[in-house]
Short mmCIF file of C-alpha atoms and ligand atoms in Angstrom, two decimals:
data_model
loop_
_atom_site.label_atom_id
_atom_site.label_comp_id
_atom_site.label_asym_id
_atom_site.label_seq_id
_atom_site.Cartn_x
_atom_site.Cartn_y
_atom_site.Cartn_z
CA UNK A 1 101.05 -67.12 -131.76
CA UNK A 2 102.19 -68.04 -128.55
CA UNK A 3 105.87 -67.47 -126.93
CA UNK A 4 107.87 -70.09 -125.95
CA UNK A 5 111.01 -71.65 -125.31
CA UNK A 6 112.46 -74.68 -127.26
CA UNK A 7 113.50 -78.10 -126.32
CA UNK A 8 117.08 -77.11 -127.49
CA UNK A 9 117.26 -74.10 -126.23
CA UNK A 10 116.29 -75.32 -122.96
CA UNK A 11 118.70 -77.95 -122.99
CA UNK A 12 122.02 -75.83 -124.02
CA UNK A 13 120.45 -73.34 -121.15
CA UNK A 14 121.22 -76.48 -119.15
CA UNK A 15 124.42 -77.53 -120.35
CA UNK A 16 125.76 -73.85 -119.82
CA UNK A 17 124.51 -72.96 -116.71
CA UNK A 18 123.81 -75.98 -115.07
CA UNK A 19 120.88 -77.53 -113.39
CA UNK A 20 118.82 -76.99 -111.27
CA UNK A 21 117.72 -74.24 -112.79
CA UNK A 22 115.64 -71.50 -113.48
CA UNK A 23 115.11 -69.77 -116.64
CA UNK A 24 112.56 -66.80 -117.62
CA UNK A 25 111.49 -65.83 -121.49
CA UNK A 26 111.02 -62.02 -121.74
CA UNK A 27 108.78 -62.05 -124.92
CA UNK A 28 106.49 -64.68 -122.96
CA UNK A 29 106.50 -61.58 -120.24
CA UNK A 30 105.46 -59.26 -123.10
CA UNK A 31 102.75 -61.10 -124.91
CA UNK A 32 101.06 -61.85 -121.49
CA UNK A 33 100.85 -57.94 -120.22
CA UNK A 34 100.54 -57.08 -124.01
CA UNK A 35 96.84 -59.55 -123.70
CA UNK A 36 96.39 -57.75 -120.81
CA UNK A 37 96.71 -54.05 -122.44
CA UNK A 38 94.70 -55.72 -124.95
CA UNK A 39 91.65 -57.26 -122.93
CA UNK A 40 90.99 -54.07 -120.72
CA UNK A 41 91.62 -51.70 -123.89
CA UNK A 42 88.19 -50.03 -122.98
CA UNK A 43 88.91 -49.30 -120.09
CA UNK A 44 90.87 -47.03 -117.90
CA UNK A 45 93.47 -49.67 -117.01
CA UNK A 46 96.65 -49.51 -115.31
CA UNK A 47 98.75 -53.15 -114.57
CA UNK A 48 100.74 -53.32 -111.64
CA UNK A 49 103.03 -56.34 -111.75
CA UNK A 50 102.49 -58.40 -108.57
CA UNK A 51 106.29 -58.60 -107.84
CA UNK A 52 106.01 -60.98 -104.76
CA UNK A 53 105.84 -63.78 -107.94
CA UNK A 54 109.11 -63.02 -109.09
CA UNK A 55 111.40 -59.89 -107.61
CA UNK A 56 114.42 -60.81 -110.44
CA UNK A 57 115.65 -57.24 -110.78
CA UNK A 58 116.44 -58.07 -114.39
CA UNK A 59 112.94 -59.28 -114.27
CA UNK A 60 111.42 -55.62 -112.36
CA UNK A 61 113.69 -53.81 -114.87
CA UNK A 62 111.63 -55.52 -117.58
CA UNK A 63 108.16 -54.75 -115.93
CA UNK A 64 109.22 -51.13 -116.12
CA UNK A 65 110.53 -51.19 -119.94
CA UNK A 66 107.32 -52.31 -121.01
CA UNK A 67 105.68 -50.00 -118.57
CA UNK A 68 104.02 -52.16 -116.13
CA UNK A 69 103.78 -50.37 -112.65
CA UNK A 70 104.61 -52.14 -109.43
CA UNK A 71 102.52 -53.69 -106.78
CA UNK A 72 104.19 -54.31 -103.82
CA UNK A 73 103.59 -56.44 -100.15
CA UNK A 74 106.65 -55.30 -98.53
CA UNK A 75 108.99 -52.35 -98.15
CA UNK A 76 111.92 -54.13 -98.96
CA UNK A 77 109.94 -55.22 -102.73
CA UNK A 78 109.16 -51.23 -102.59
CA UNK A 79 113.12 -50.43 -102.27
CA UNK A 80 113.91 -52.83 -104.95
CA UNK A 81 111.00 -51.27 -107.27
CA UNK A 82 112.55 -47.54 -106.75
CA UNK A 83 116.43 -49.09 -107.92
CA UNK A 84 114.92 -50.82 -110.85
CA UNK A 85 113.91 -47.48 -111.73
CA UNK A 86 109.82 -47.40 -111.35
CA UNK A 87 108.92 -43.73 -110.37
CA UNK A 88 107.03 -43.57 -106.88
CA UNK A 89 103.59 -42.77 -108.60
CA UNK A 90 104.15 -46.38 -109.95
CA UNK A 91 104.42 -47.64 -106.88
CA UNK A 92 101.44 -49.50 -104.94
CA UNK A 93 102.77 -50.71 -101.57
CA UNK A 94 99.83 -53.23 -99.58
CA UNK A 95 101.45 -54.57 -96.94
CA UNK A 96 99.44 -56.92 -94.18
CA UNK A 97 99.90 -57.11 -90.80
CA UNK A 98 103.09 -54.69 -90.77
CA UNK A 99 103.41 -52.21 -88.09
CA UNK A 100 102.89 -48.15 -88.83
CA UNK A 101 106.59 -47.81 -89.28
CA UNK A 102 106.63 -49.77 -92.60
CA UNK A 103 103.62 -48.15 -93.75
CA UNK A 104 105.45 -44.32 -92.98
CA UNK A 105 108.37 -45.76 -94.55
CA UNK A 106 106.40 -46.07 -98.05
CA UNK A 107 105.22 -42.57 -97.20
CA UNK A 108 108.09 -41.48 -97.10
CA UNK A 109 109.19 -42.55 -100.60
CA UNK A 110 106.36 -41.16 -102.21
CA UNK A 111 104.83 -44.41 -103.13
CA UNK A 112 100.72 -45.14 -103.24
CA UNK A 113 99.58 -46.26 -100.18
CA UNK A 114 97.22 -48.84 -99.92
CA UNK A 115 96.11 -49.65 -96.18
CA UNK A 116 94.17 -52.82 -95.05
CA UNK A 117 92.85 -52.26 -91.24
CA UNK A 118 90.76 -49.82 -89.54
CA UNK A 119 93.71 -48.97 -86.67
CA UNK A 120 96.26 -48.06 -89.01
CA UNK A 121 93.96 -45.98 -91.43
CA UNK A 122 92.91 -44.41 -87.75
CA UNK A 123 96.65 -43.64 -87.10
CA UNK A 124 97.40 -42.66 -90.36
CA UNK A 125 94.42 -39.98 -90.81
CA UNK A 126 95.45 -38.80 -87.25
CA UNK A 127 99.02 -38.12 -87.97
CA UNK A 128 98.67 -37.01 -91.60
CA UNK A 129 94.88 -36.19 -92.43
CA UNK A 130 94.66 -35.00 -95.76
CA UNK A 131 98.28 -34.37 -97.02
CA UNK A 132 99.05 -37.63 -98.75
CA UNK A 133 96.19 -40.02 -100.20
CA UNK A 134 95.67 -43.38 -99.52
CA UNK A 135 93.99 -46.68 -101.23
CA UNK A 136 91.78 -48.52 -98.44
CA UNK A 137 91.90 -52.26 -99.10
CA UNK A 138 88.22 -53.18 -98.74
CA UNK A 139 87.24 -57.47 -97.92
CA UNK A 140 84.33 -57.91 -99.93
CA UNK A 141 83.41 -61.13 -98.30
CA UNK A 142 83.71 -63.42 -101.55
CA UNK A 143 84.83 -67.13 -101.73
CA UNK A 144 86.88 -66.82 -104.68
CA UNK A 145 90.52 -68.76 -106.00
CA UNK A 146 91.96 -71.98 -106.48
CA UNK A 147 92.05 -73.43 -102.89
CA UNK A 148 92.12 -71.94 -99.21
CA UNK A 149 95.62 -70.90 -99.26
CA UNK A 150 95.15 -68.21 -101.89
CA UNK A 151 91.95 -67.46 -100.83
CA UNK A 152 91.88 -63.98 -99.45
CA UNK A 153 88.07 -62.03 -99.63
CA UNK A 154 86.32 -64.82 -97.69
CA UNK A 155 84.70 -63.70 -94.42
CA UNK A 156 87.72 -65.81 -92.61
CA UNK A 157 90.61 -63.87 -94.16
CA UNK A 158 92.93 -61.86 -92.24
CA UNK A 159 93.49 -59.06 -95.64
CA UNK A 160 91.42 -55.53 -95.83
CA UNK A 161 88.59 -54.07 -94.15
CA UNK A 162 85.07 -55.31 -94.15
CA UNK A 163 82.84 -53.99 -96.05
CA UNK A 164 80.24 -54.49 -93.16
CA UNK A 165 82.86 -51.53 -91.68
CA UNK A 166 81.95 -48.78 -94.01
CA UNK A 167 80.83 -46.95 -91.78
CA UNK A 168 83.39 -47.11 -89.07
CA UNK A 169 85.64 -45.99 -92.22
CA UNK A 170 83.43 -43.30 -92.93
CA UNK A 171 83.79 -41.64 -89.61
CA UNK A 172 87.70 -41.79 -89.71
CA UNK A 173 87.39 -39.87 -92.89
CA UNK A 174 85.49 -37.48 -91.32
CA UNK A 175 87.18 -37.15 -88.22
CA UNK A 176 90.81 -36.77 -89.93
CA UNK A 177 90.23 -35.70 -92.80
CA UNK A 178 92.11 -38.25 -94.45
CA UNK A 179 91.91 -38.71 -98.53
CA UNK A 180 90.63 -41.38 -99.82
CA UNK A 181 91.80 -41.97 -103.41
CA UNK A 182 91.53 -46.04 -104.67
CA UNK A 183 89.49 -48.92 -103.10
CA UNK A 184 90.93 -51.67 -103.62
CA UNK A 185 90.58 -55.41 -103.04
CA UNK A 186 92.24 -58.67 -103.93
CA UNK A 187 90.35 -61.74 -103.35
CA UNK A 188 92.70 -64.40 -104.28
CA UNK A 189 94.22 -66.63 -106.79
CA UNK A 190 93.46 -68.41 -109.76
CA UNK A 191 90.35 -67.17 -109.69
CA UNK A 192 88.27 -68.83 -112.76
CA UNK A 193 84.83 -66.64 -112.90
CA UNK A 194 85.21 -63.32 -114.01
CA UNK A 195 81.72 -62.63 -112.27
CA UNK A 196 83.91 -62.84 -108.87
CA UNK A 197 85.29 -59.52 -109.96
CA UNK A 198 82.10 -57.94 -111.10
CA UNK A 199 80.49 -58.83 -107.61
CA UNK A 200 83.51 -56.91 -106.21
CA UNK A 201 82.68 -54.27 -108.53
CA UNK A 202 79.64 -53.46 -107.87
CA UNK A 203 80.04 -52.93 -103.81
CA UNK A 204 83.00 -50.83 -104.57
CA UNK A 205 80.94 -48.95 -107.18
CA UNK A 206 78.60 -48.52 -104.01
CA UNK A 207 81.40 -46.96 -101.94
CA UNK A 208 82.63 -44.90 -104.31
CA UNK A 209 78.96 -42.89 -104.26
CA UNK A 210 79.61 -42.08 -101.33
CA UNK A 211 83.55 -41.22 -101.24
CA UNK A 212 83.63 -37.94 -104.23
CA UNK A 213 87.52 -38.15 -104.09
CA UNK A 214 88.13 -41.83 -104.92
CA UNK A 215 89.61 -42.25 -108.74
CA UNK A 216 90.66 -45.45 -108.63
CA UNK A 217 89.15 -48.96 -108.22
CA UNK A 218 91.84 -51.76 -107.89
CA UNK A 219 90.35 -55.02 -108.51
CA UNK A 220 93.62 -56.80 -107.52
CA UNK A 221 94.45 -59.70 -109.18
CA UNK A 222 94.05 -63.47 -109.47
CA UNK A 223 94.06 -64.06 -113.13
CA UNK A 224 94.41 -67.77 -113.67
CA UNK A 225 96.75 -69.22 -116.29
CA UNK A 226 96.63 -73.04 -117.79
CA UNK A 227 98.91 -75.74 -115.86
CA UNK A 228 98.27 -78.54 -118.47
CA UNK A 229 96.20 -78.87 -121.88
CA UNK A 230 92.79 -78.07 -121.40
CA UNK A 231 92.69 -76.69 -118.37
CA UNK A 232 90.98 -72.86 -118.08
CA UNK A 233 92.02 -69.75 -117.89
CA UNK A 234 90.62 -66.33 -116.57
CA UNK A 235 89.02 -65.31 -119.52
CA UNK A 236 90.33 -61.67 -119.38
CA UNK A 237 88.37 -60.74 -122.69
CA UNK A 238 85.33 -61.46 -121.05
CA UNK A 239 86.19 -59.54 -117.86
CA UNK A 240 87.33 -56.71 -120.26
CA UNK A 241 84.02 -56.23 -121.69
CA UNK A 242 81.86 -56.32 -118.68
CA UNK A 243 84.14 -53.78 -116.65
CA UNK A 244 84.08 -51.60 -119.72
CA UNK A 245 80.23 -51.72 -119.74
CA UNK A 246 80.08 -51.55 -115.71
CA UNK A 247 82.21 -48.05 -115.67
CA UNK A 248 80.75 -46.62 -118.78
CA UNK A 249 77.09 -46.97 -116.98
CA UNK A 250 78.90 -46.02 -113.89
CA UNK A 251 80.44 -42.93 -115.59
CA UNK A 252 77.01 -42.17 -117.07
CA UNK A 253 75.46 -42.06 -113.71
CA UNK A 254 77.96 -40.31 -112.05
CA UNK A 255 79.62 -38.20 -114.30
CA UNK A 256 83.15 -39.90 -112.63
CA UNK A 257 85.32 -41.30 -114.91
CA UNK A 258 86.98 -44.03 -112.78
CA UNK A 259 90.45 -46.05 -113.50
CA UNK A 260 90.39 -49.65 -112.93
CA UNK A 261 93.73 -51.47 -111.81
CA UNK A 262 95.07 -54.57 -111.61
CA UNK A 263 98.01 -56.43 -109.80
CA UNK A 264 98.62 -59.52 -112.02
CA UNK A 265 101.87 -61.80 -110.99
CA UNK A 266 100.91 -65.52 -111.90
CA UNK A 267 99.39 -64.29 -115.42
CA UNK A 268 102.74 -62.28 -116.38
CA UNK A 269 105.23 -64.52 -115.68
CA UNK A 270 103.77 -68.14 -114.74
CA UNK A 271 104.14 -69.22 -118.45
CA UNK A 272 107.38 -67.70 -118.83
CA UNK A 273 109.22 -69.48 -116.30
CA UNK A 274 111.20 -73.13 -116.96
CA UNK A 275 112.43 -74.97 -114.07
CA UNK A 276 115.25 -77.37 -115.25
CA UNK A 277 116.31 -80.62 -113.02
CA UNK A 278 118.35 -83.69 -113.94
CA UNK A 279 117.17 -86.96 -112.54
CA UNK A 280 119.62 -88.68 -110.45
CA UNK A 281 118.30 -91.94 -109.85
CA UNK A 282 115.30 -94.08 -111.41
CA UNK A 283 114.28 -96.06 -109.00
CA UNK A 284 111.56 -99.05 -109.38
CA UNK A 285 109.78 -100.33 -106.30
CA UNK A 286 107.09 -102.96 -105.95
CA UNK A 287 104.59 -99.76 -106.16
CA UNK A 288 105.96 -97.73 -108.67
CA UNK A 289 108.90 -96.00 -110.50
CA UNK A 290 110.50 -93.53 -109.05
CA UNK A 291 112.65 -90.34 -111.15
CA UNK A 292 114.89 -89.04 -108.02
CA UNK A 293 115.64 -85.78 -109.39
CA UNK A 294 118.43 -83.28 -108.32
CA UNK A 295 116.23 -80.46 -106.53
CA UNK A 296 113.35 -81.07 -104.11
CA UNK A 297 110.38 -78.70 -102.55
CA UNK A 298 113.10 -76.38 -101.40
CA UNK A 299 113.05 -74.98 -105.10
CA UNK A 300 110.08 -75.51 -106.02
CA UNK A 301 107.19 -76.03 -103.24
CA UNK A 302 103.90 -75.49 -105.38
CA UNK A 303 103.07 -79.02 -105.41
CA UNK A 304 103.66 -80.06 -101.80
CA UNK A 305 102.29 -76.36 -100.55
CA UNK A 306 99.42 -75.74 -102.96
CA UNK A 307 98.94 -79.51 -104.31
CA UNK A 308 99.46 -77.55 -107.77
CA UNK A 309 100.45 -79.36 -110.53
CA UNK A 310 103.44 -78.67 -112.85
CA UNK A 311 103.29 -80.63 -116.70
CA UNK A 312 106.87 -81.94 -116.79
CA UNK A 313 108.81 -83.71 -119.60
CA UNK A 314 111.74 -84.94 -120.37
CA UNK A 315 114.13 -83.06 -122.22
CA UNK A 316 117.10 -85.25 -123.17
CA UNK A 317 114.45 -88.20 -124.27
CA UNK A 318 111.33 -86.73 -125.97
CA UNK A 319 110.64 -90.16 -128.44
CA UNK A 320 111.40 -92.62 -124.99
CA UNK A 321 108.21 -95.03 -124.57
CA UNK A 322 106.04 -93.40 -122.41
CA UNK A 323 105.80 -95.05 -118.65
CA UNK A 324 104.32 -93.42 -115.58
CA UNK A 325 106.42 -91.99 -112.67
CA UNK A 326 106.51 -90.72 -109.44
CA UNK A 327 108.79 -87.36 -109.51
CA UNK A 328 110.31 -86.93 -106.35
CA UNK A 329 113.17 -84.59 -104.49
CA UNK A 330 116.00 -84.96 -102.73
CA UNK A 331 114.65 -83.53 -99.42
CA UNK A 332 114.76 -85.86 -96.47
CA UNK A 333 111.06 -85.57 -95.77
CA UNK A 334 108.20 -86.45 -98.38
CA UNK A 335 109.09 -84.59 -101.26
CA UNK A 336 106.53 -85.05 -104.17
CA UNK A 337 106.86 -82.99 -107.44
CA UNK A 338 104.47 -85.50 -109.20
CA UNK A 339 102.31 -89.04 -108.94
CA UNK A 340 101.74 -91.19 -111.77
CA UNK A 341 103.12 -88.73 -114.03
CA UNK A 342 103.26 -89.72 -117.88
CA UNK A 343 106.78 -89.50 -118.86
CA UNK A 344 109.06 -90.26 -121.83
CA UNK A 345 111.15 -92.86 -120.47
CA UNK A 346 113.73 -91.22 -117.53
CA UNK A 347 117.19 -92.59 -117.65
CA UNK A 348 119.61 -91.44 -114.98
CA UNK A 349 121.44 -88.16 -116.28
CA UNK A 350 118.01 -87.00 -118.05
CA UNK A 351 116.77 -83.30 -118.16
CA UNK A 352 113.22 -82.72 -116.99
CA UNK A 353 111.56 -79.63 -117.27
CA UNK A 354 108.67 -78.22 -115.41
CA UNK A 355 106.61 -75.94 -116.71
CA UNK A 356 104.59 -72.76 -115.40
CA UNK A 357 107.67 -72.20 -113.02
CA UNK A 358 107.98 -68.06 -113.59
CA UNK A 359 105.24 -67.22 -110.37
CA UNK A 360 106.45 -68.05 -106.80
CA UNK A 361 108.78 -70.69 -107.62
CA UNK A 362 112.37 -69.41 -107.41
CA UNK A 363 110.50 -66.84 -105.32
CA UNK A 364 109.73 -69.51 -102.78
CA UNK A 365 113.00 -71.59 -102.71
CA UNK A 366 114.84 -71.91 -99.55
CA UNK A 367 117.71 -73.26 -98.16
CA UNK A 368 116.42 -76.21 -96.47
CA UNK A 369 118.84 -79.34 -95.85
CA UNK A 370 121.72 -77.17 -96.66
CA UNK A 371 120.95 -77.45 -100.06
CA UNK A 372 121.99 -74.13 -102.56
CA UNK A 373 119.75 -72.01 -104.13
CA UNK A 374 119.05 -72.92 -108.09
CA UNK A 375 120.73 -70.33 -110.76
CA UNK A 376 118.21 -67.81 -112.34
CA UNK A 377 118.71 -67.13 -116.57
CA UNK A 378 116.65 -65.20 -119.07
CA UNK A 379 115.66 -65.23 -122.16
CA UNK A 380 115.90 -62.17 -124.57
CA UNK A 381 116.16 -61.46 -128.46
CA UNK A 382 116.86 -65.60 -127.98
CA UNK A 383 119.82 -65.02 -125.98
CA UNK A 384 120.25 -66.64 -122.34
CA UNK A 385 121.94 -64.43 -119.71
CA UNK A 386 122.24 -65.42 -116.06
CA UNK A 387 120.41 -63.28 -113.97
CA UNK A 388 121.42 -65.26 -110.65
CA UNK A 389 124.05 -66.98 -109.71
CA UNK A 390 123.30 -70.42 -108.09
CA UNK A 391 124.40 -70.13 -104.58
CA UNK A 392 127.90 -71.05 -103.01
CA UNK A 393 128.68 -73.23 -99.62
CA UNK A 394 129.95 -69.97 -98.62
CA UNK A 395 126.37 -68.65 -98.76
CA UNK A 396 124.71 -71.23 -95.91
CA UNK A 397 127.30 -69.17 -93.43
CA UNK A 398 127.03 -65.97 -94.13
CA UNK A 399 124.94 -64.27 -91.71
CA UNK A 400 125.97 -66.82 -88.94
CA UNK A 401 127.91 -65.75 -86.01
CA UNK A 402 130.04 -68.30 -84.98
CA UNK A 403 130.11 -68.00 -81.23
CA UNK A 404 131.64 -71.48 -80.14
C1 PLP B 501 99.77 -61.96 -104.50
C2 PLP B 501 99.01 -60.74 -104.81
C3 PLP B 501 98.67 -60.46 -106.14
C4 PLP B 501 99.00 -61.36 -107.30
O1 PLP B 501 98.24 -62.50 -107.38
P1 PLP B 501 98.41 -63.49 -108.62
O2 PLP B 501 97.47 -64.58 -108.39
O3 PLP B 501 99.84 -63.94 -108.66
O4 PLP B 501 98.10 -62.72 -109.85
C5 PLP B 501 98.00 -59.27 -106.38
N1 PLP B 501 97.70 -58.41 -105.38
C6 PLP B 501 98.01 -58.66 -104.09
C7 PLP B 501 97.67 -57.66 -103.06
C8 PLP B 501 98.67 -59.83 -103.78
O5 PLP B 501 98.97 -60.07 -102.50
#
């Protein structure tokens, strides 16, 4: 049985907190990483919640409850992990492009380290050599995800190390000493064949003969959920089975019994996450209808970013004759949530809902035309709390200096 919200509740979650508006359902949360557990139950698996998705602190609070580690891009998502009470050791900081300073900083709170260029692991080995052990993040050259943008082992991409460099890596460890304790690699989004991860597998597999000390293998993330009926889904059962098999031959050969982790965001909390908006205007033009609603790409930019689709409905009208729309925002730019959407008729005043709004949505919002930030609420024991209050005027000032 799957977890989800109802039309009502969604609605009085409206009502009370007001739109727009974001709200998160903790038992959706829980099924997904308990499918998860479930899947790679064979293995030696450890989940590390992608946080960049959704930082919530309510939300990291709940990653740690159900014992979830933490994977995290920045320092600042590090520092958040630490006060929502994850222990260092469940800490994976991979930052990109960040200077050494950030990368000593997570040092310095004890958390996994997980470093993707060959000049910082060269500083890092020089400075510390053996004393604290690293992850290197490895590009495996593979054309995997959804579309370019979350695309991230292709030979183009700016994350990890080539592989091609193993042996430049090879003589840092040598030269400094430095330990070596996960590979790791990440090689996008939405990724919809599971044999993407066993290609990974098997050059890290190849590395790891060579490197004794390495325990882990991180296989990142990029578990793909359903946006609308019938679409797929990473088939995580699948992939559960073949790593098993993989590092049970590996272990056999080796006598290394490896872990295998993962950094799922979109698959823990996509589904959870409702994004509430009330249409302003209808508006029919010789081309189309139009539902104006009251938000715009500023709180939710997956479809103008990513082209991604979001299944809507409308809330307040569910038996309304069906007519198609175009579902646009209130920015003053082109501002497209949806074309030739299927909707239950939209009268001004109407709640529409998008779905699959947990992963990089609030996450994502800004501030642009002035506009506030939407309210945050969750969902627990079927009880809605806010998490986030929607922003004030006050709020567009606040770090201004008013010099004129
Ligand atoms: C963004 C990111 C993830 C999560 O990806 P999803 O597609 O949301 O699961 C995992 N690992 C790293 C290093 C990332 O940057």
């Amino acid at each position: 049985m799957s977890q989800s919200l109802s039309r009502k509740q969604l609605i009085e979650a409206a009502e009370e907190f007001g739109t727009p508006l974001y709200v998160y359902h903790a038992e959706k949360i829980e099924e997904q990483l308990n499918e998860l557990n479930k899947a790679f139950k064979e293995c030696n698996a450890k989940f590390f919640y992608a946080c960049k998705s959704l930082t919530n602190i309510n939300i990291l609070k709940l990653m740690h409850k159900l014992g979830a580690g933490l994977d995290c891009v920045s320092i600042n998502e590090v520092k958040l992990g630490l006060k929502a009470g994850f222990t260092p050791d469940k800490i994976l900081f991979t930052p990109n492009c960040v200077d050494f300073e950030e990368i000593e900083a997570g040092k310095l709170l004890n958390v996994h380290i997980n470093i993707d260029n060959i000049s910082m692991l060269e500083r890092f080995g020089n400075k510390y050599g053996s004393s604290y052990p690293v992850f290197i993040r490895l590009n495996p050259h593979i054309m995997a995800g959804g579309n370019f943008k979350i695309s991230t082992g292709h030979v183009d991409s700016k994350f990890g190390i080539s592989i091609h460099q193993v042996r430049h890596i090879e003589r840092i460890i040598k030269s400094t000493g430095l330990n070596v304790q996960g590979l790791h690699m990440h090689t996008g989004s939405e990724i919809k064949d599971t044999n993407v991860f066993i290609a990974g597998l098997e050059i890290m597999f190849e590395m790891a003969r060579q490197f004794p000390q390495i325990e882990v293998i991180d296989l990142g993330s990029g578990f793909k959920v359903p946006y609308y009926d019938d679409d797929v889904r990473t088939d995580v059962h699948d992939l559960g089975k073949k790593l098993a098999q993989a590092f049970t031959k590996f272990e056999k050969e080796t006598s290394r019994k490896l872990e295998v982790w993962f950094e799922p965001g979109k698959f823990l909390v996509s589904e959870a996450g409702y994004f509430i908006v009330k249409a302003n205007v209808v508006k029919t033009t010789t081309a189309t209808v139009f539902a104006g609603v009251n938000s715009g790409f500023n709180h939710l930019i997956r479809p103008m970013f990513y082209e991604a689709y979001h299944r809507i409905e409308n809330l307040s009208n569910p038996k309304g004759a069906e007519r198609i729309y175009t579902v646009v925002g209130n920015i003053c730019e082109t501002d497209t949530f949806a074309w030739d959407r299927k909707l239950n008729e939209v009268r001004e005043g109407d709640y529409l809902v998008f779905y699959n709004a947990g992963a990089y949505g609030f996450e994502m919002s800004s501030n642009f035309n002035s506009r506030l930030k939407p309210a945050e609420v969750l969902f627990k024991d079927g009880k809605p709390q806010l998490i986030r209050k929607r922003d004030e005027f006050e709020d567009l000032l606040k770090n201004q200096v008013e010099v004129l």
